[in-house]
C-alpha cells in the first residue's frame, strides 16, 4: 500500500525524528536492564515511545499506533511499579521496538507492508494483566488496566488492506544484509516458536540505517562559520583581482607586487585550509552512530551464548567521516561477535580460571593525529596460538614448515585467512571462517591497519587504525627516477635513507634487515616500469609501509615531501590498475598517481 | 574552422545531415561525430600510468578532472611521432566517461548527409582496428574514414582492467 501522505515534509520530519528516537531507545532499554530503578531513564523511554505513538497516530499509521500503544501501556505499568524488569520482560519490549523499527522502515521505503503484528502484541498483553510476567498465558482480554482500546487479541486487520494476514516472506523492499542475518533471534522460548511469520530479527534493518543517510543535519553554528569563511574567501578574491589589475596597468612596482602577492598567498592558504576543515567537519559523524547498536547486539548474543558480558563504551563522541562510518559497522560487528564467541568464556569457566563471573568487553574510540583508533578488548581467554596454528595446518591453509617458522604476530594473522575457523562446526554465530576475512577486507579498503594484542588466559585486543576521511589524505610524495608518486601517509610507518649495499638477496627477492625485522623490498621503478634516468646511486630511500597486518619497504630515489592531497578517481577505464589507488593534482597542475600500498603488498606476495 | 568550405550539398543528400570533426593521422583523414566531442585542447603534461596497454599515454588534469589519454597512432599501430605545434587532444565522451585522444592535427568541422557514408571496404589501411570504422566518406578529392570510438572499447580493451 503506497503511502498517501499529503505533506511530504511532515512525513520526512516524522521519519527523521522517529529514527533518532528509536536509535536512542535501544540504548536506553539495554541500560534500563542494568539499572532498573532509574526513574529518569524510564521516563525518557516512556516519552520516546509516546512521541512515536502520537506522531504516527497523527499521520495515520495504524499498525504503528497499535504496537506503540501497547508498548506504552506496558511501560506505564513498569513506571508505576506494577512490573519489574526481568530479562524476559526486556526480550518482549525489545521485540516490540524491533517491530516498530520494521514498520518505520516500511514507511521510509515508501510502501506500507502488511505485517503480522499480533504475535508481538499478544506477548505484550500478558504483561498488562496482573499475572506475573513470563508465565505462558493464553492470550486473553486483559483486565482493568487503563486501556482505551478494546484489547481482544488477534484483532482483525484493517479492512482496507489486502486480506493476506500472514505474509510468510519478508517483503522485498528490505534487502537482508547477509552478515547480520546470522544474528539469531532472541530466546523467546516457545513464544517465538509459535509464530509462523519470521519476526524481525534484531540486527536486521538496523544495518542499513546508516547507509541511507541522504540528508544531513548540520549544526547552525557550523553553517555560520562556513559562511564567514566563504565571506573571507570572497574578500581575498577581490584583493587578488585588484593586485592583478594594478599589475596589468603597470601601476604596481615589482617590489610592491611581490610583497602584496606573498601576503595574499598566505591569507588565501589560511582561509582555504580553514574552509576545508569546516567542510570536513560537516561530513563528520560521531562514531556513536555505529556504537549505539552494539549494546543490543551484545545483550542478545550474551543471552544466546549463556555468557555474562558487560559492554563498556568509551569515546563514542569521537568524530569521523561519513564514508568511514558507513564502512566500519560490519567489521566491528564481526570483531564483537568474535570476542563474544571465542574470546569470553562461560561464567563457570571464568570462575574456574579465577576470574569474575561476568566478562568485560571494552569498545573505545580515540583520535590520534590524522587517524582514529578503535579498539575492541575483552578479558577472555586470549588467542591460543598453538590451537590456531594446528587448525590452520589441518585446514591446509599453511604447511607445517611455514607454521614452524612463524612469529607470534604471524600466528595471530592466521585468523584473518579466509576459511579459517577454530570451530569444527559452523554455528549460527560463527565458524564459517568468513567474519575475520570481512574485517580484513573492509579495513584494507579503508586504508586502515589492524593490530592484535593477545595474552593467553588474559584476553585479547583488536586495534583498528583508520583514516579520518577518504576524500583528502595526507600523503608522502616520492620521486621514482623522475616520476612523482604519492603514498598515503596513513600507511607509511617510517622512511629511511639506506645504502643499497645493505640489501640482501633471498631467492630473487631483495630484503632489508631493519632492526629486528626482515623487510621485503619492492622497487617501485621496476614494478612501474620507470625508465632509469639517473646513474645508479648507492644511496636510496626506503619507505616502510604497513597495511593491515603486513609490512614492506618501497624503494624510491628521493623523498619530495609531505602534502595534503585530494583524491581524484582515475575513472572506470583505468580503474583496477594493480598498485595504483587513484590520482591527485599537484600544486603545479600535474597529475600524480597515488600508490595503493595494499595492492602492492598483496601483489608482492605473488611475485 | 569553418564549415563554409564544404557547402551542404543538398542536391545529392538524402537522409539527415551529420556534422563531423575531421582530424589527421599519418596522412589519412578521419572523422568523428561532433556531438561526441567535448573539447579540443593542446598537449599538456601527461602523467604516465604504469601497467597499462601501450596506447594509453597516461592521464592529464583537465580543469580538476583527471582523464585518461590515448594515443591514436599507437592504438592504430602507426609509427609514433614527436608532438608538434599541430598535435591536439580531442576530448570525447566515450563509454560514459571523458577520454582524450591524441591526433596529429584537427582540421575542420564538416557537414555531410548520412547517405554519403559508404560501408568500409574490406581491406583498409594496415593495422587499423576494423571494428571501429563506421564507414568511409568519399567526397570529390578527399577520403574520410568515419570512426565509431564506442566500438574501440567494446571488447578486449574494456576488459583489460575489469575486475
mmCIF file of N, CA and C in Angstrom, chain B residues 6-76:
data_model
loop_
_atom_site.group_PDB
_atom_site.id
_atom_site.type_symbol
_atom_site.label_atom_id
_atom_site.label_comp_id
_atom_site.label_asym_id
_atom_site.label_seq_id
_atom_site.Cartn_x
_atom_site.Cartn_y
_atom_site.Cartn_z
ATOM 1 N N UNK B 6 32.902 23.583 -46.943
ATOM 2 C CA UNK B 6 32.214 22.437 -47.515
ATOM 3 C C UNK B 6 30.725 22.728 -47.521
ATOM 4 N N UNK B 7 30.250 23.316 -48.544
ATOM 5 C CA UNK B 7 28.828 23.656 -48.577
ATOM 6 C C UNK B 7 27.975 22.399 -48.538
ATOM 7 N N UNK B 8 26.861 22.564 -47.905
ATOM 8 C CA UNK B 8 25.959 21.421 -47.829
ATOM 9 C C UNK B 8 25.458 21.111 -49.220
ATOM 10 N N UNK B 9 25.622 19.883 -49.555
ATOM 11 C CA UNK B 9 25.257 19.554 -50.931
ATOM 12 C C UNK B 9 23.855 18.972 -50.958
ATOM 13 N N UNK B 10 22.940 19.877 -50.916
ATOM 14 C CA UNK B 10 21.549 19.442 -50.779
ATOM 15 C C UNK B 10 21.079 18.638 -51.977
ATOM 16 N N UNK B 11 21.689 18.956 -53.112
ATOM 17 C CA UNK B 11 21.218 18.260 -54.311
ATOM 18 C C UNK B 11 21.404 16.752 -54.210
ATOM 19 N N UNK B 12 22.528 16.367 -53.549
ATOM 20 C CA UNK B 12 22.824 14.938 -53.532
ATOM 21 C C UNK B 12 22.306 14.241 -52.280
ATOM 22 N N UNK B 13 22.118 15.053 -51.224
ATOM 23 C CA UNK B 13 21.926 14.410 -49.933
ATOM 24 C C UNK B 13 20.521 13.884 -49.734
ATOM 25 N N UNK B 14 20.502 12.697 -49.217
ATOM 26 C CA UNK B 14 19.249 12.137 -48.741
ATOM 27 C C UNK B 14 19.515 11.753 -47.295
ATOM 28 N N UNK B 15 18.516 11.780 -46.512
ATOM 29 C CA UNK B 15 18.714 11.431 -45.111
ATOM 30 C C UNK B 15 19.228 12.619 -44.347
ATOM 31 N N UNK B 16 19.482 12.415 -43.052
ATOM 32 C CA UNK B 16 19.800 13.546 -42.188
ATOM 33 C C UNK B 16 21.242 14.009 -42.352
ATOM 34 N N UNK B 17 21.431 15.254 -41.965
ATOM 35 C CA UNK B 17 22.770 15.815 -42.018
ATOM 36 C C UNK B 17 23.498 15.477 -40.732
ATOM 37 N N UNK B 18 24.747 15.110 -40.870
ATOM 38 C CA UNK B 18 25.516 14.959 -39.642
ATOM 39 C C UNK B 18 26.767 15.813 -39.734
ATOM 40 N N UNK B 19 27.238 16.240 -38.582
ATOM 41 C CA UNK B 19 28.446 17.051 -38.553
ATOM 42 C C UNK B 19 29.584 16.223 -37.992
ATOM 43 N N UNK B 20 30.719 16.361 -38.607
ATOM 44 C CA UNK B 20 31.880 15.589 -38.185
ATOM 45 C C UNK B 20 33.044 16.518 -37.876
ATOM 46 N N UNK B 21 33.836 16.122 -36.895
ATOM 47 C CA UNK B 21 35.117 16.793 -36.678
ATOM 48 C C UNK B 21 36.141 15.944 -37.416
ATOM 49 N N UNK B 22 36.879 16.554 -38.287
ATOM 50 C CA UNK B 22 37.854 15.747 -39.013
ATOM 51 C C UNK B 22 39.248 16.015 -38.473
ATOM 52 N N UNK B 23 40.047 14.950 -38.428
ATOM 53 C CA UNK B 23 41.420 15.109 -37.945
ATOM 54 C C UNK B 23 42.355 14.243 -38.765
ATOM 55 N N UNK B 24 43.624 14.557 -38.653
ATOM 56 C CA UNK B 24 44.617 13.844 -39.432
ATOM 57 C C UNK B 24 45.427 12.896 -38.570
ATOM 58 N N UNK B 25 45.787 11.823 -39.189
ATOM 59 C CA UNK B 25 46.605 10.833 -38.514
ATOM 60 C C UNK B 25 47.431 10.178 -39.601
ATOM 61 N N UNK B 26 48.707 10.489 -39.619
ATOM 62 C CA UNK B 26 49.606 9.854 -40.567
ATOM 63 C C UNK B 26 49.067 9.907 -42.006
ATOM 64 N N UNK B 27 48.843 11.051 -42.523
ATOM 65 C CA UNK B 27 48.434 11.280 -43.912
ATOM 66 C C UNK B 27 46.979 10.939 -44.206
ATOM 67 N N UNK B 28 46.338 10.187 -43.350
ATOM 68 C CA UNK B 28 44.922 9.883 -43.594
ATOM 69 C C UNK B 28 44.051 10.869 -42.826
ATOM 70 N N UNK B 29 42.824 11.016 -43.318
ATOM 71 C CA UNK B 29 41.903 11.892 -42.626
ATOM 72 C C UNK B 29 40.769 11.067 -42.023
ATOM 73 N N UNK B 30 40.453 11.413 -40.789
ATOM 74 C CA UNK B 30 39.402 10.673 -40.099
ATOM 75 C C UNK B 30 38.342 11.640 -39.613
ATOM 76 N N UNK B 31 37.194 11.082 -39.278
ATOM 77 C CA UNK B 31 36.142 11.951 -38.741
ATOM 78 C C UNK B 31 35.420 11.274 -37.587
ATOM 79 N N UNK B 32 35.035 12.092 -36.610
ATOM 80 C CA UNK B 32 34.167 11.582 -35.544
ATOM 81 C C UNK B 32 32.981 12.528 -35.418
ATOM 82 N N UNK B 33 31.920 11.999 -34.926
ATOM 83 C CA UNK B 33 30.717 12.801 -34.814
ATOM 84 C C UNK B 33 30.932 13.969 -33.848
ATOM 85 N N UNK B 34 30.461 15.115 -34.231
ATOM 86 C CA UNK B 34 30.761 16.318 -33.456
ATOM 87 C C UNK B 34 30.088 16.295 -32.085
ATOM 88 N N UNK B 35 28.974 15.600 -32.009
ATOM 89 C CA UNK B 35 28.244 15.590 -30.743
ATOM 90 C C UNK B 35 28.995 14.853 -29.636
ATOM 91 N N UNK B 36 29.902 13.989 -30.061
ATOM 92 C CA UNK B 36 30.667 13.224 -29.076
ATOM 93 C C UNK B 36 31.832 14.038 -28.530
ATOM 94 N N UNK B 37 32.228 15.050 -29.304
ATOM 95 C CA UNK B 37 33.437 15.785 -28.936
ATOM 96 C C UNK B 37 33.111 16.842 -27.896
ATOM 97 N N UNK B 38 33.845 16.810 -26.790
ATOM 98 C CA UNK B 38 33.604 17.779 -25.729
ATOM 99 C C UNK B 38 34.472 19.019 -25.945
ATOM 100 N N UNK B 39 35.722 18.809 -26.224
ATOM 101 C CA UNK B 39 36.589 19.945 -26.497
ATOM 102 C C UNK B 39 37.879 19.462 -27.160
ATOM 103 N N UNK B 40 38.601 20.432 -27.689
ATOM 104 C CA UNK B 40 39.872 20.099 -28.330
ATOM 105 C C UNK B 40 40.954 20.941 -27.671
ATOM 106 N N UNK B 41 41.972 20.281 -27.150
ATOM 107 C CA UNK B 41 42.999 21.017 -26.408
ATOM 108 C C UNK B 41 44.389 20.710 -26.955
ATOM 109 N N UNK B 42 45.340 21.570 -26.577
ATOM 110 C CA UNK B 42 46.734 21.305 -26.935
ATOM 111 C C UNK B 42 47.314 20.293 -25.961
ATOM 112 N N UNK B 43 48.480 19.790 -26.295
ATOM 113 C CA UNK B 43 49.123 18.786 -25.448
ATOM 114 C C UNK B 43 49.557 19.385 -24.112
ATOM 115 N N UNK B 44 49.021 18.919 -23.003
ATOM 116 C CA UNK B 44 49.537 19.338 -21.697
ATOM 117 C C UNK B 44 50.582 18.315 -21.225
ATOM 118 N N UNK B 45 51.022 18.468 -20.002
ATOM 119 C CA UNK B 45 51.942 17.459 -19.468
ATOM 120 C C UNK B 45 51.127 16.203 -19.163
ATOM 121 N N UNK B 46 51.579 15.089 -19.687
ATOM 122 C CA UNK B 46 50.854 13.842 -19.480
ATOM 123 C C UNK B 46 51.596 13.020 -18.427
ATOM 124 N N UNK B 47 50.871 12.558 -17.445
ATOM 125 C CA UNK B 47 51.477 11.691 -16.429
ATOM 126 C C UNK B 47 51.317 10.238 -16.854
ATOM 127 N N UNK B 48 52.432 9.569 -16.938
ATOM 128 C CA UNK B 48 52.399 8.172 -17.368
ATOM 129 C C UNK B 48 51.727 7.303 -16.304
ATOM 130 N N UNK B 49 50.946 6.366 -16.721
ATOM 131 C CA UNK B 49 50.345 5.423 -15.777
ATOM 132 C C UNK B 49 50.943 4.049 -16.042
ATOM 133 N N UNK B 50 51.556 3.449 -15.027
ATOM 134 C CA UNK B 50 52.220 2.167 -15.258
ATOM 135 C C UNK B 50 51.223 1.030 -15.465
ATOM 136 N N UNK B 51 51.731 -0.025 -16.036
ATOM 137 C CA UNK B 51 50.959 -1.261 -16.210
ATOM 138 C C UNK B 51 49.642 -1.065 -16.946
ATOM 139 N N UNK B 52 49.690 -0.266 -18.001
ATOM 140 C CA UNK B 52 48.506 -0.089 -18.834
ATOM 141 C C UNK B 52 48.890 -0.501 -20.252
ATOM 142 N N UNK B 53 47.917 -0.716 -21.134
ATOM 143 C CA UNK B 53 48.246 -1.036 -22.522
ATOM 144 C C UNK B 53 49.125 0.066 -23.123
ATOM 145 N N UNK B 54 49.902 -0.300 -24.130
ATOM 146 C CA UNK B 54 50.888 0.659 -24.652
ATOM 147 C C UNK B 54 50.268 1.928 -25.212
ATOM 148 N N UNK B 55 49.018 1.821 -25.703
ATOM 149 C CA UNK B 55 48.429 3.008 -26.322
ATOM 150 C C UNK B 55 47.853 3.993 -25.309
ATOM 151 N N UNK B 56 47.817 3.597 -24.034
ATOM 152 C CA UNK B 56 47.376 4.544 -23.010
ATOM 153 C C UNK B 56 48.570 5.414 -22.642
ATOM 154 N N UNK B 57 48.502 6.652 -23.061
ATOM 155 C CA UNK B 57 49.639 7.549 -22.878
ATOM 156 C C UNK B 57 49.783 7.970 -21.415
ATOM 157 N N UNK B 58 48.667 8.028 -20.725
ATOM 158 C CA UNK B 58 48.704 8.453 -19.326
ATOM 159 C C UNK B 58 47.444 9.194 -18.962
ATOM 160 N N UNK B 59 47.587 10.067 -17.971
ATOM 161 C CA UNK B 59 46.424 10.859 -17.573
ATOM 162 C C UNK B 59 46.808 12.335 -17.549
ATOM 163 N N UNK B 60 45.799 13.193 -17.727
ATOM 164 C CA UNK B 60 46.049 14.628 -17.625
ATOM 165 C C UNK B 60 45.042 15.243 -16.665
ATOM 166 N N UNK B 61 45.348 16.444 -16.274
ATOM 167 C CA UNK B 61 44.453 17.216 -15.423
ATOM 168 C C UNK B 61 43.655 18.158 -16.306
ATOM 169 N N UNK B 62 42.385 17.845 -16.496
ATOM 170 C CA UNK B 62 41.548 18.720 -17.299
ATOM 171 C C UNK B 62 40.706 19.547 -16.340
ATOM 172 N N UNK B 63 41.179 20.691 -15.998
ATOM 173 C CA UNK B 63 40.500 21.582 -15.049
ATOM 174 C C UNK B 63 39.965 20.829 -13.832
ATOM 175 N N UNK B 64 40.867 20.144 -13.169
ATOM 176 C CA UNK B 64 40.490 19.495 -11.918
ATOM 177 C C UNK B 64 39.948 18.093 -12.074
ATOM 178 N N UNK B 65 39.761 17.662 -13.299
ATOM 179 C CA UNK B 65 39.293 16.307 -13.509
ATOM 180 C C UNK B 65 40.428 15.516 -14.149
ATOM 181 N N UNK B 66 40.627 14.307 -13.677
ATOM 182 C CA UNK B 66 41.709 13.501 -14.236
ATOM 183 C C UNK B 66 41.129 12.595 -15.320
ATOM 184 N N UNK B 67 41.634 12.737 -16.539
ATOM 185 C CA UNK B 67 41.098 11.896 -17.618
ATOM 186 C C UNK B 67 42.215 11.132 -18.319
ATOM 187 N N UNK B 68 41.922 9.940 -18.776
ATOM 188 C CA UNK B 68 42.932 9.144 -19.478
ATOM 189 C C UNK B 68 43.177 9.666 -20.898
ATOM 190 N N UNK B 69 44.393 9.519 -21.351
ATOM 191 C CA UNK B 69 44.779 9.974 -22.686
ATOM 192 C C UNK B 69 45.235 8.768 -23.502
ATOM 193 N N UNK B 70 44.684 8.674 -24.693
ATOM 194 C CA UNK B 70 45.004 7.532 -25.545
ATOM 195 C C UNK B 70 45.638 8.031 -26.833
ATOM 196 N N UNK B 71 46.730 7.415 -27.208
ATOM 197 C CA UNK B 71 47.393 7.816 -28.442
ATOM 198 C C UNK B 71 46.756 7.068 -29.602
ATOM 199 N N UNK B 72 46.164 7.818 -30.526
ATOM 200 C CA UNK B 72 45.510 7.190 -31.676
ATOM 201 C C UNK B 72 46.525 6.487 -32.565
ATOM 202 N N UNK B 73 47.711 7.103 -32.681
ATOM 203 C CA UNK B 73 48.741 6.468 -33.510
ATOM 204 C C UNK B 73 49.082 5.088 -32.975
ATOM 205 N N UNK B 74 49.335 5.045 -31.660
ATOM 206 C CA UNK B 74 49.706 3.760 -31.081
ATOM 207 C C UNK B 74 48.548 2.785 -31.144
ATOM 208 N N UNK B 75 47.368 3.292 -30.937
ATOM 209 C CA UNK B 75 46.195 2.430 -30.953
ATOM 210 C C UNK B 75 46.013 1.785 -32.319
ATOM 211 N N UNK B 76 46.292 2.571 -33.348
ATOM 212 C CA UNK B 76 46.118 2.064 -34.713
ATOM 213 C C UNK B 76 47.381 1.425 -35.271
#
